[in-house]
Amino acid sequence: MKLIILIIALLALLVGGCDRYIDSEDLDFSLPEAPPVPIYVKAIHLSESIMLDWQVPDTLANMSFKVYYTDSLGGPEQLWIKTAAYSTTVTGLVSGRLYYFMVSSVTSDGLEGEKSEPVATSPGLMSVVIGSGRKYTNSRSVRLDFIVPVTATVMQVTEDPLFTEAIWESYAPIKTFVLTAGDGVKYVYARFRFADGSETGIGSAVSDSIILDTETSINSVSYSPDDQVFAAGDSIAFSLETAEGDGSASITFPGQSSLALTFDEVQSNIGASRYVYSRIYEIPAGLEVVGGEVAGHFLDAAGNSAPIVNAPALLTISNPPSPVTAYATVESSSAIRLNWSQSVDDDFAAYHIYRGLTGSVSNSSDPIMVVTSRATRTYKDENLNESTQYFYRIYVYDNTGLSAASSVISAVTLVNQAPAPVTLAAGVDGAVVSLSWSSNNDSDFESYRVYRAASIPASIDQLTPLVIVNARAETAFENSPGNGTFYFGVAVFDKQGKWAVSNWVNVTIP
């Protein structure tokens, strides 16, 4: 502009200050072309600032732009920046005040063109708030609250930061939005178009996040010690483990409707998502629980209630029963008879019989027998070794799981005698040898074992039986050994492994 004025002044000076005229049509002189006026100037809202971008119809080499703004049309304009870029961000504006923005082009030699048509808008805070600012939600349907600096006409709301498939919809300050499925952190993005023609760019869209948590669970519930029957005054350590913090945990069991647990920082491992809630509970007087379930309850920060999980062990708080008096009587080399007095407890459950080879026998091992009838007061322990001392203890258990032990009793089994041998006979029918023998009537009979040899053996220890017959009454066997002379014998085995061999019979098959 200044250059144009200077040229006009020089021309006027030449024309008015000289009475001579240049009579020529060949004067090689023209005014410089004015730079293009920027078009499509657009205001894009950022949070408490305005970004402007524009275009020009013709691009000149080394062209730059000047950006002006004012808070009143016709008022003084302020230069914001001179830039070679086609966009700029204006900051430091007063939130809520209406501003007018204009852009002009400037040539490389400083010639500035006309300003663009003004674009008006108001800067200010923009935001979207999910679920009233809560950290968690257990519902995919959430409330969105929007704050915009000027009146918005339409908006796009999406979980995609690129707004790839987002659609424009009528603006409303409050909207119900359905989050995508799947628990985890959810981000919601929003952009707006305003009544003044400005809008929010994709890169400057507002966003908020919330954790979608639609379910919760309890990893484990336990108490310790869990291998005893408790009584008044005893302490129980309850523990509940989850994969979430910020929740509330409690324990229930018969006689206790809700026992609140507190977060246990020592036992927890937050880095491994292991959150432990615990409490030491002292049993009050008068509380009795018979095989009660210890149930864990957990409510997470999102409001989800976990399925109830029970401790693996049942809880018993009671008094033990009275012990019985026991006796042991040897009956044979493999059997001992036990007798005891009858339990007098009303909540009787069973007699548990324990056996050992030392006097320290206790219920730390599995019982050899469980008798559930209170009236039954005897038991025969069989299949024992000969000449061996056995120790016994009888525990009375009640319905609460409490027990009381008798004194330790013992007996020594008798020396085992070898079984009575059988008498063997043989017959031949062609190639088939038929064997038959007398039966064994010993009380500790175990089996008949039939042997075949080329000669009468000194012992059967190295022989393999042709057959083992476990039925006492089964006293016959057939065999086809082939041609030659063979010796057959039958050994009787008792339950303790002793044996006796019959007579040996020989047969010849031509």
Coordinates of C-alpha atoms in Angstrom, one line a residue:
M1 CA 0.0 0.0 0.0
K2 CA 2.8 2.4 0.9
L3 CA 4.5 1.6 -2.4
I4 CA 1.3 2.5 -4.3
I5 CA 1.0 5.9 -2.5
L6 CA 4.7 6.7 -3.2
I7 CA 4.3 6.0 -6.9
I8 CA 1.1 8.1 -7.2
A9 CA 2.9 11.0 -5.4
L10 CA 5.8 10.8 -7.8
L11 CA 3.5 10.8 -10.8
A12 CA 1.7 13.9 -9.4
L13 CA 4.9 15.7 -8.8
L14 CA 6.1 15.0 -12.4
V15 CA 2.8 16.1 -13.9
G16 CA 2.2 19.2 -11.8
G17 CA 5.8 20.4 -11.4
C18 CA 6.9 20.5 -15.0
D19 CA 5.4 22.2 -18.1
R20 CA 6.9 19.8 -20.5
Y21 CA 5.1 16.6 -21.4
I22 CA 6.4 13.3 -22.5
D23 CA 4.6 12.6 -25.7
S24 CA 5.2 8.9 -25.9
E25 CA 3.0 5.8 -25.7
D26 CA 6.0 3.6 -25.2
L27 CA 6.4 4.3 -21.4
D28 CA 7.3 0.9 -19.8
F29 CA 5.7 1.4 -16.3
S30 CA 2.7 -0.4 -14.4
L31 CA 1.4 -0.5 -10.9
P32 CA 2.3 -3.7 -8.9
E33 CA -0.4 -6.3 -8.6
A34 CA -2.2 -6.3 -5.2
P35 CA -1.7 -9.6 -3.3
P36 CA -4.7 -11.9 -3.1
V37 CA -7.3 -11.5 -0.3
P38 CA -7.3 -14.6 2.0
I39 CA -10.5 -16.7 1.7
Y40 CA -12.2 -19.4 3.6
V41 CA -11.0 -18.1 6.9
K42 CA -12.1 -20.5 9.6
A43 CA -12.1 -20.3 13.3
I44 CA -11.4 -23.5 15.2
H45 CA -12.0 -23.7 18.9
L46 CA -9.3 -25.0 21.1
S47 CA -9.5 -25.1 24.9
E48 CA -9.5 -21.4 25.8
S49 CA -7.9 -20.3 22.5
I50 CA -8.8 -20.0 18.8
M51 CA -7.0 -21.5 15.9
L52 CA -7.4 -19.8 12.5
D53 CA -6.7 -21.2 9.1
W54 CA -7.3 -19.8 5.6
Q55 CA -6.6 -20.2 1.9
V56 CA -5.6 -17.8 -0.9
P57 CA -6.8 -18.0 -4.5
D58 CA -3.3 -17.3 -5.9
T59 CA -0.1 -18.1 -4.3
L60 CA 2.8 -15.7 -4.7
A61 CA 6.5 -16.5 -4.1
N62 CA 7.6 -15.7 -0.6
M63 CA 4.2 -14.5 0.4
S64 CA 3.3 -14.1 4.1
F65 CA 0.2 -13.2 6.1
K66 CA -0.8 -10.8 8.9
V67 CA -3.4 -11.9 11.4
Y68 CA -5.5 -9.2 13.1
Y69 CA -8.2 -9.3 15.8
T70 CA -10.5 -6.9 17.6
D71 CA -13.3 -7.1 20.0
S72 CA -15.5 -4.6 18.1
L73 CA -16.1 -4.0 14.4
G74 CA -14.7 -0.7 13.4
G75 CA -12.6 -0.5 16.5
P76 CA -8.8 -0.6 16.7
E77 CA -7.3 -3.8 15.3
Q78 CA -4.4 -5.6 16.9
L79 CA -1.8 -7.4 14.9
W80 CA -1.4 -10.9 16.3
I81 CA 1.3 -12.3 14.1
K82 CA 3.0 -12.2 10.8
T83 CA 3.5 -15.7 9.5
A84 CA 4.3 -17.7 6.3
A85 CA 2.0 -20.5 7.5
Y86 CA -1.6 -20.8 6.6
S87 CA -2.8 -21.2 10.2
T88 CA -2.1 -19.8 13.6
T89 CA -3.4 -20.1 17.2
V90 CA -4.5 -17.0 19.0
T91 CA -4.1 -17.2 22.8
G92 CA -4.5 -14.8 25.7
L93 CA -8.0 -13.9 24.8
V94 CA -10.7 -13.2 27.3
S95 CA -13.0 -16.2 27.8
G96 CA -16.6 -15.5 26.6
R97 CA -15.8 -12.2 24.8
L98 CA -16.7 -11.9 21.2
Y99 CA -13.7 -11.3 18.9
Y100 CA -13.4 -10.6 15.1
F101 CA -10.5 -12.1 13.2
M102 CA -9.1 -10.9 9.8
V103 CA -6.1 -12.1 7.7
S104 CA -4.3 -10.1 4.9
S105 CA -1.6 -11.2 2.4
V106 CA 1.8 -9.6 2.2
T107 CA 4.2 -9.8 -0.7
S108 CA 7.9 -10.4 -0.4
D109 CA 8.6 -6.6 -0.9
G110 CA 6.1 -5.7 1.8
L111 CA 3.0 -4.8 -0.2
E112 CA 0.0 -5.7 2.0
G113 CA -3.3 -6.5 0.4
E114 CA -6.8 -6.1 1.7
K115 CA -8.0 -7.9 4.8
S116 CA -10.3 -10.8 4.7
E117 CA -13.9 -10.7 5.8
P118 CA -14.0 -10.8 9.6
V119 CA -14.7 -14.1 11.3
A120 CA -16.3 -13.7 14.7
T121 CA -16.4 -16.1 17.7
S122 CA -15.8 -16.3 21.4
P123 CA -13.0 -18.3 23.0
G124 CA -13.6 -20.2 26.2
L125 CA -13.5 -23.5 28.1
M126 CA -14.7 -26.6 26.3
S127 CA -15.1 -30.0 28.0
V128 CA -17.0 -33.3 28.1
V129 CA -17.5 -35.0 31.4
I130 CA -18.5 -38.7 31.7
G131 CA -20.7 -40.0 34.4
S132 CA -20.6 -36.8 36.5
G133 CA -16.8 -37.2 36.9
R134 CA -16.8 -40.6 38.5
K135 CA -13.8 -42.8 38.1
Y136 CA -15.8 -46.0 37.5
T137 CA -19.0 -47.1 36.0
N138 CA -20.6 -50.5 35.9
S139 CA -23.0 -49.6 33.1
R140 CA -22.2 -49.1 29.4
S141 CA -24.9 -46.4 29.3
V142 CA -23.4 -43.2 30.7
R143 CA -24.3 -39.6 31.0
L144 CA -22.2 -37.0 29.1
D145 CA -22.2 -33.3 30.1
F146 CA -20.8 -30.8 27.6
I147 CA -19.5 -27.3 28.2
V148 CA -19.0 -25.0 25.2
P149 CA -18.1 -21.2 25.0
V150 CA -20.7 -20.3 22.4
T151 CA -23.9 -21.8 21.2
A152 CA -23.3 -25.0 19.4
T153 CA -25.6 -26.3 16.7
V154 CA -24.3 -29.8 16.1
M155 CA -21.7 -32.2 17.5
Q156 CA -19.9 -35.4 17.0
V157 CA -19.4 -37.8 19.9
T158 CA -17.4 -41.0 19.5
E159 CA -14.8 -43.3 21.1
D160 CA -12.6 -42.9 18.0
P161 CA -10.1 -40.0 18.3
L162 CA -10.0 -39.8 14.5
F163 CA -13.8 -39.5 14.3
T164 CA -13.7 -41.9 11.3
E165 CA -17.3 -42.9 11.3
A166 CA -18.7 -40.2 13.6
I167 CA -21.9 -38.5 12.5
W168 CA -23.1 -35.0 13.2
E169 CA -26.1 -34.8 15.5
S170 CA -28.0 -31.9 17.1
Y171 CA -26.2 -30.4 20.0
A172 CA -27.5 -31.0 23.6
P173 CA -25.7 -30.1 26.8
I174 CA -26.5 -33.5 28.2
K175 CA -26.5 -36.8 26.3
T176 CA -26.8 -40.5 27.1
F177 CA -24.0 -42.4 25.4
V178 CA -23.4 -46.2 25.2
L179 CA -19.8 -47.3 25.6
T180 CA -18.4 -50.1 23.6
A181 CA -18.4 -53.6 25.2
G182 CA -15.5 -54.8 27.3
D183 CA -14.2 -53.7 30.6
G184 CA -11.4 -51.2 30.8
V185 CA -10.6 -47.5 30.4
K186 CA -13.0 -45.9 27.9
Y187 CA -12.3 -42.5 26.2
V188 CA -15.1 -40.4 24.7
Y189 CA -14.2 -37.6 22.3
A190 CA -16.4 -34.7 21.2
R191 CA -16.2 -31.8 18.7
F192 CA -18.7 -29.1 17.9
R193 CA -19.9 -26.7 15.2
F194 CA -21.1 -23.4 16.5
A195 CA -23.8 -21.0 15.4
D196 CA -21.1 -18.4 14.5
G197 CA -19.7 -20.8 11.9
S198 CA -16.7 -21.9 13.9
E199 CA -16.1 -25.4 15.0
T200 CA -13.8 -27.7 16.9
G201 CA -11.1 -29.4 14.9
I202 CA -10.4 -33.2 15.2
G203 CA -7.0 -32.5 16.7
S204 CA -8.5 -30.2 19.3
A205 CA -11.5 -32.3 20.3
V206 CA -12.3 -32.5 24.0
S207 CA -12.3 -35.8 25.8
D208 CA -12.8 -37.6 29.1
S209 CA -12.2 -41.1 30.3
I210 CA -13.9 -43.5 32.7
I211 CA -13.2 -47.1 33.7
L212 CA -15.9 -49.5 32.6
D213 CA -16.1 -52.2 35.2
T214 CA -19.1 -54.5 34.8
E215 CA -18.1 -57.4 37.0
T216 CA -16.0 -58.3 39.9
S217 CA -14.9 -61.5 41.6
I218 CA -13.3 -62.9 44.8
N219 CA -10.1 -64.8 44.2
S220 CA -10.2 -66.6 47.6
V221 CA -11.6 -66.6 51.1
S222 CA -9.8 -68.2 54.0
Y223 CA -9.3 -68.2 57.7
S224 CA -6.5 -69.5 59.9
P225 CA -5.9 -71.7 61.5
D226 CA -8.4 -73.8 59.6
D227 CA -7.6 -77.2 61.0
Q228 CA -9.0 -76.8 64.5
V229 CA -12.3 -76.5 66.4
F230 CA -12.5 -73.0 68.1
A231 CA -13.8 -72.1 71.5
A232 CA -14.7 -68.8 73.1
G233 CA -11.6 -66.5 73.5
D234 CA -9.8 -68.0 70.5
S235 CA -8.7 -65.7 67.6
I236 CA -9.5 -66.3 64.0
A237 CA -7.6 -64.5 61.2
F238 CA -10.0 -64.0 58.2
S239 CA -8.7 -63.0 54.8
L240 CA -10.3 -62.2 51.4
E241 CA -8.4 -61.7 48.2
T242 CA -9.6 -59.9 45.0
A243 CA -8.1 -58.3 41.9
E244 CA -9.5 -54.9 42.7
G245 CA -8.8 -52.2 45.2
D246 CA -11.1 -49.4 46.5
G247 CA -13.8 -51.8 47.4
S248 CA -15.5 -53.1 50.6
A249 CA -15.1 -56.6 51.9
S250 CA -16.9 -58.6 54.6
I251 CA -17.2 -62.1 56.0
T252 CA -20.4 -63.8 57.2
F253 CA -20.9 -67.1 59.0
P254 CA -23.6 -68.5 61.3
G255 CA -24.0 -66.2 64.2
Q256 CA -22.2 -63.3 62.5
S257 CA -24.3 -61.5 59.9
S258 CA -21.5 -59.2 58.6
L259 CA -17.9 -58.9 59.8
A260 CA -16.2 -56.0 57.9
L261 CA -12.6 -56.5 56.7
T262 CA -10.0 -53.8 56.1
F263 CA -7.5 -53.4 53.4
D264 CA -4.3 -55.2 54.3
E265 CA -1.4 -53.3 52.8
V266 CA 1.2 -55.8 54.0
Q267 CA -0.3 -58.9 52.4
S268 CA -1.4 -57.1 49.2
N269 CA 0.7 -56.8 46.1
I270 CA -0.8 -54.0 44.1
G271 CA 1.6 -54.4 41.2
A272 CA 0.3 -58.0 40.7
S273 CA -3.3 -56.8 41.2
R274 CA -3.5 -58.8 44.4
Y275 CA -5.7 -56.9 47.0
V276 CA -6.1 -58.5 50.4
Y277 CA -8.7 -57.5 53.0
S278 CA -8.3 -59.1 56.5
R279 CA -9.3 -59.0 60.2
I280 CA -8.4 -60.7 63.4
Y281 CA -11.6 -61.8 65.1
E282 CA -11.9 -62.9 68.8
I283 CA -14.6 -65.4 69.4
P284 CA -17.1 -64.1 72.0
A285 CA -18.6 -66.2 74.8
G286 CA -21.7 -68.1 73.9
L287 CA -21.1 -68.5 70.2
E288 CA -21.3 -72.0 68.8
V289 CA -21.1 -72.9 65.1
V290 CA -21.4 -76.4 63.8
G291 CA -19.8 -76.8 60.4
G292 CA -20.6 -73.3 59.3
E293 CA -19.8 -71.9 55.9
V294 CA -17.5 -68.9 56.0
A295 CA -18.7 -66.7 53.1
G296 CA -16.8 -63.8 51.6
H297 CA -18.6 -60.7 50.2
F298 CA -17.1 -57.9 48.0
L299 CA -18.5 -54.7 46.5
D300 CA -16.1 -53.0 44.1
A301 CA -15.8 -49.2 43.5
A302 CA -18.0 -49.4 40.5
G303 CA -20.8 -50.9 42.5
N304 CA -20.5 -54.5 41.3
S305 CA -21.2 -57.2 43.9
A306 CA -19.0 -60.2 43.5
P307 CA -20.4 -63.8 43.6
I308 CA -20.2 -65.1 47.1
V309 CA -17.1 -67.3 47.7
N310 CA -16.9 -69.7 50.6
A311 CA -13.7 -70.6 52.5
P312 CA -12.6 -74.2 51.7
A313 CA -12.8 -75.2 55.3
L314 CA -16.0 -75.2 57.5
L315 CA -15.9 -73.3 60.7
T316 CA -16.6 -75.0 64.0
I317 CA -16.9 -73.3 67.4
S318 CA -17.9 -75.7 70.1
N319 CA -16.9 -77.9 73.1
P320 CA -15.3 -81.3 72.6
P321 CA -17.1 -84.6 73.5
S322 CA -16.1 -86.9 76.3
P323 CA -13.5 -89.7 75.6
V324 CA -14.3 -93.4 75.7
T325 CA -12.5 -96.2 77.5
A326 CA -10.9 -98.8 75.0
Y327 CA -9.5 -102.3 75.3
A328 CA -7.5 -104.5 72.8
T329 CA -7.6 -108.4 72.7
V330 CA -5.5 -110.5 70.4
E331 CA -7.5 -113.2 68.4
S332 CA -4.9 -114.7 66.0
S333 CA -1.7 -114.1 64.2
S334 CA -3.5 -111.6 62.0
A335 CA -6.4 -110.2 64.0
I336 CA -6.9 -108.0 67.1
R337 CA -10.3 -107.3 68.6
L338 CA -11.0 -103.8 69.9
N339 CA -13.8 -102.9 72.4
W340 CA -14.8 -99.6 73.9
S341 CA -17.4 -97.9 76.1
Q342 CA -20.3 -96.1 74.5
S343 CA -20.2 -92.4 73.9
V344 CA -22.6 -90.4 76.1
D345 CA -22.6 -87.2 74.0
D346 CA -25.9 -86.1 72.4
D347 CA -24.1 -84.7 69.3
F348 CA -22.2 -87.9 68.7
A349 CA -21.0 -88.3 65.1
A350 CA -18.6 -91.2 64.9
Y351 CA -15.9 -93.3 66.5
H352 CA -12.6 -93.0 64.5
I353 CA -10.1 -95.8 65.1
Y354 CA -6.4 -95.1 64.5
R355 CA -3.6 -97.7 64.4
G356 CA 0.2 -97.4 64.7
L357 CA 3.4 -99.3 65.4
T358 CA 4.4 -96.9 68.2
G359 CA 2.7 -95.5 71.2
S360 CA 2.4 -92.0 69.6
V361 CA -0.6 -93.0 67.5
S362 CA -2.9 -90.1 66.9
N363 CA -5.5 -88.7 64.5
S364 CA -2.8 -87.1 62.4
S365 CA -3.1 -90.0 59.9
D366 CA -6.1 -91.5 58.3
P367 CA -8.3 -93.8 60.5
I368 CA -8.4 -97.5 59.8
M369 CA -12.1 -97.5 60.5
V370 CA -15.0 -95.0 61.1
V371 CA -18.0 -96.3 63.0
T372 CA -21.0 -94.0 62.8
S373 CA -23.3 -96.1 65.0
R374 CA -23.1 -94.9 68.6
A375 CA -24.3 -98.4 69.8
T376 CA -21.5 -100.2 68.0
R377 CA -18.7 -100.8 70.5
T378 CA -16.4 -103.4 68.9
Y379 CA -14.2 -103.8 65.8
K380 CA -12.0 -106.6 64.5
D381 CA -8.8 -105.4 63.0
E382 CA -7.6 -108.1 60.5
N383 CA -4.9 -108.7 57.9
L384 CA -2.2 -107.9 60.4
N385 CA 1.4 -109.2 60.6
E386 CA 2.2 -112.1 63.0
S387 CA 4.1 -111.5 66.2
T388 CA 3.7 -107.7 65.9
Q389 CA 2.6 -105.2 68.5
Y390 CA 0.0 -102.8 67.4
F391 CA -1.1 -99.6 69.1
Y392 CA -4.6 -98.1 68.9
R393 CA -6.5 -95.0 69.9
I394 CA -10.2 -94.4 69.5
Y395 CA -11.4 -90.8 68.9
V396 CA -15.0 -89.7 69.6
Y397 CA -16.1 -87.0 67.1
D398 CA -19.2 -84.9 67.5
N399 CA -21.3 -83.2 64.9
T400 CA -19.2 -80.0 65.2
G401 CA -16.0 -81.9 64.3
L402 CA -14.6 -81.7 67.8
S403 CA -13.0 -84.9 69.1
A404 CA -11.7 -86.6 72.2
A405 CA -9.2 -89.4 72.3
S406 CA -9.1 -92.5 74.4
S407 CA -5.9 -93.6 76.0
V408 CA -3.4 -95.6 73.9
I409 CA -4.0 -99.4 74.0
S410 CA -2.0 -102.2 72.4
A411 CA -1.8 -106.0 71.7
V412 CA 0.6 -108.4 70.1
T413 CA -0.5 -110.8 67.4
L414 CA 0.2 -114.5 67.7
V415 CA 2.9 -116.4 65.8
N416 CA 1.5 -117.5 62.4
Q417 CA 1.4 -121.3 61.7
A418 CA 1.9 -122.6 58.1
P419 CA -1.4 -123.6 56.5
A420 CA -2.4 -127.3 56.2
P421 CA -1.3 -128.8 52.9
V422 CA -3.7 -130.4 50.5
T423 CA -3.6 -133.8 48.8
L424 CA -3.2 -133.7 45.0
A425 CA -4.3 -136.3 42.4
A426 CA -3.7 -136.3 38.7
G427 CA -5.2 -138.1 35.6
V428 CA -4.3 -138.0 31.9
D429 CA -6.8 -138.0 29.0
G430 CA -4.9 -137.8 25.8
A431 CA -2.8 -134.6 25.9
V432 CA -4.8 -133.1 28.9
V433 CA -3.7 -133.5 32.5
S434 CA -6.5 -133.2 35.0
L435 CA -5.6 -132.1 38.6
S436 CA -7.8 -132.2 41.7
W437 CA -7.0 -131.7 45.3
S438 CA -8.5 -131.6 48.7
S439 CA -9.8 -128.2 50.1
N440 CA -8.0 -126.2 52.8
N441 CA -10.2 -125.1 55.7
D442 CA -7.8 -122.7 57.5
S443 CA -9.5 -119.4 58.5
D444 CA -6.7 -117.3 57.0
F445 CA -6.8 -119.1 53.6
E446 CA -5.6 -116.8 50.8
S447 CA -5.2 -119.0 47.6
Y448 CA -4.2 -122.2 45.9
R449 CA -1.2 -122.0 43.5
V450 CA -0.6 -124.7 40.9
Y451 CA 3.0 -125.4 39.8
R452 CA 4.6 -127.6 37.1
A453 CA 8.2 -128.8 36.9
A454 CA 10.4 -131.2 35.1
S455 CA 11.4 -132.8 38.4
I456 CA 10.5 -132.4 42.0
P457 CA 11.8 -129.0 43.0
A458 CA 13.6 -128.4 46.3
S459 CA 11.4 -125.2 46.7
I460 CA 8.7 -123.3 44.9
D461 CA 10.4 -120.0 45.5
Q462 CA 11.8 -119.9 42.0
L463 CA 8.8 -121.3 40.2
T464 CA 6.0 -119.4 38.5
P465 CA 2.5 -120.7 39.2
L466 CA 0.5 -121.9 36.3
V467 CA -2.6 -120.5 38.0
I468 CA -3.6 -118.8 41.2
V469 CA -7.0 -119.9 42.5
N470 CA -8.5 -117.6 45.2
A471 CA -11.7 -119.5 45.7
R472 CA -11.4 -122.0 48.6
A473 CA -14.0 -124.4 47.0
E474 CA -12.3 -124.4 43.6
T475 CA -10.1 -127.6 43.7
A476 CA -9.5 -128.7 40.1
F477 CA -7.4 -127.5 37.1
E478 CA -6.6 -128.8 33.6
N479 CA -3.3 -128.4 31.7
S480 CA -1.9 -129.4 28.3
P481 CA 1.9 -129.4 28.8
G482 CA 2.8 -131.3 25.6
N483 CA 4.8 -134.5 25.4
G484 CA 7.1 -135.7 28.2
T485 CA 7.1 -136.3 31.9
F486 CA 5.9 -133.6 34.2
Y487 CA 5.6 -133.0 38.0
F488 CA 2.6 -131.1 39.4
G489 CA 2.2 -129.6 42.9
V490 CA -0.4 -127.3 44.7
A491 CA 0.7 -124.9 47.4
V492 CA -1.7 -123.4 49.9
F493 CA -1.0 -119.7 50.8
D494 CA -2.4 -117.9 53.8
K495 CA -3.1 -114.2 54.2
Q496 CA 0.3 -113.6 55.8
G497 CA 2.3 -115.2 53.0
K498 CA 3.1 -118.6 54.6
W499 CA 2.6 -121.6 52.4
A500 CA 2.5 -125.4 52.4
V501 CA 3.0 -127.7 49.3
S502 CA 1.0 -130.8 48.5
N503 CA 2.4 -134.0 47.4
W504 CA 4.0 -133.9 43.9
V505 CA 2.4 -136.1 41.2
N506 CA 4.1 -137.0 37.9
V507 CA 2.4 -137.7 34.6
T508 CA 3.9 -138.9 31.3
I509 CA 2.4 -137.9 27.9
P510 CA 3.8 -140.0 25.1

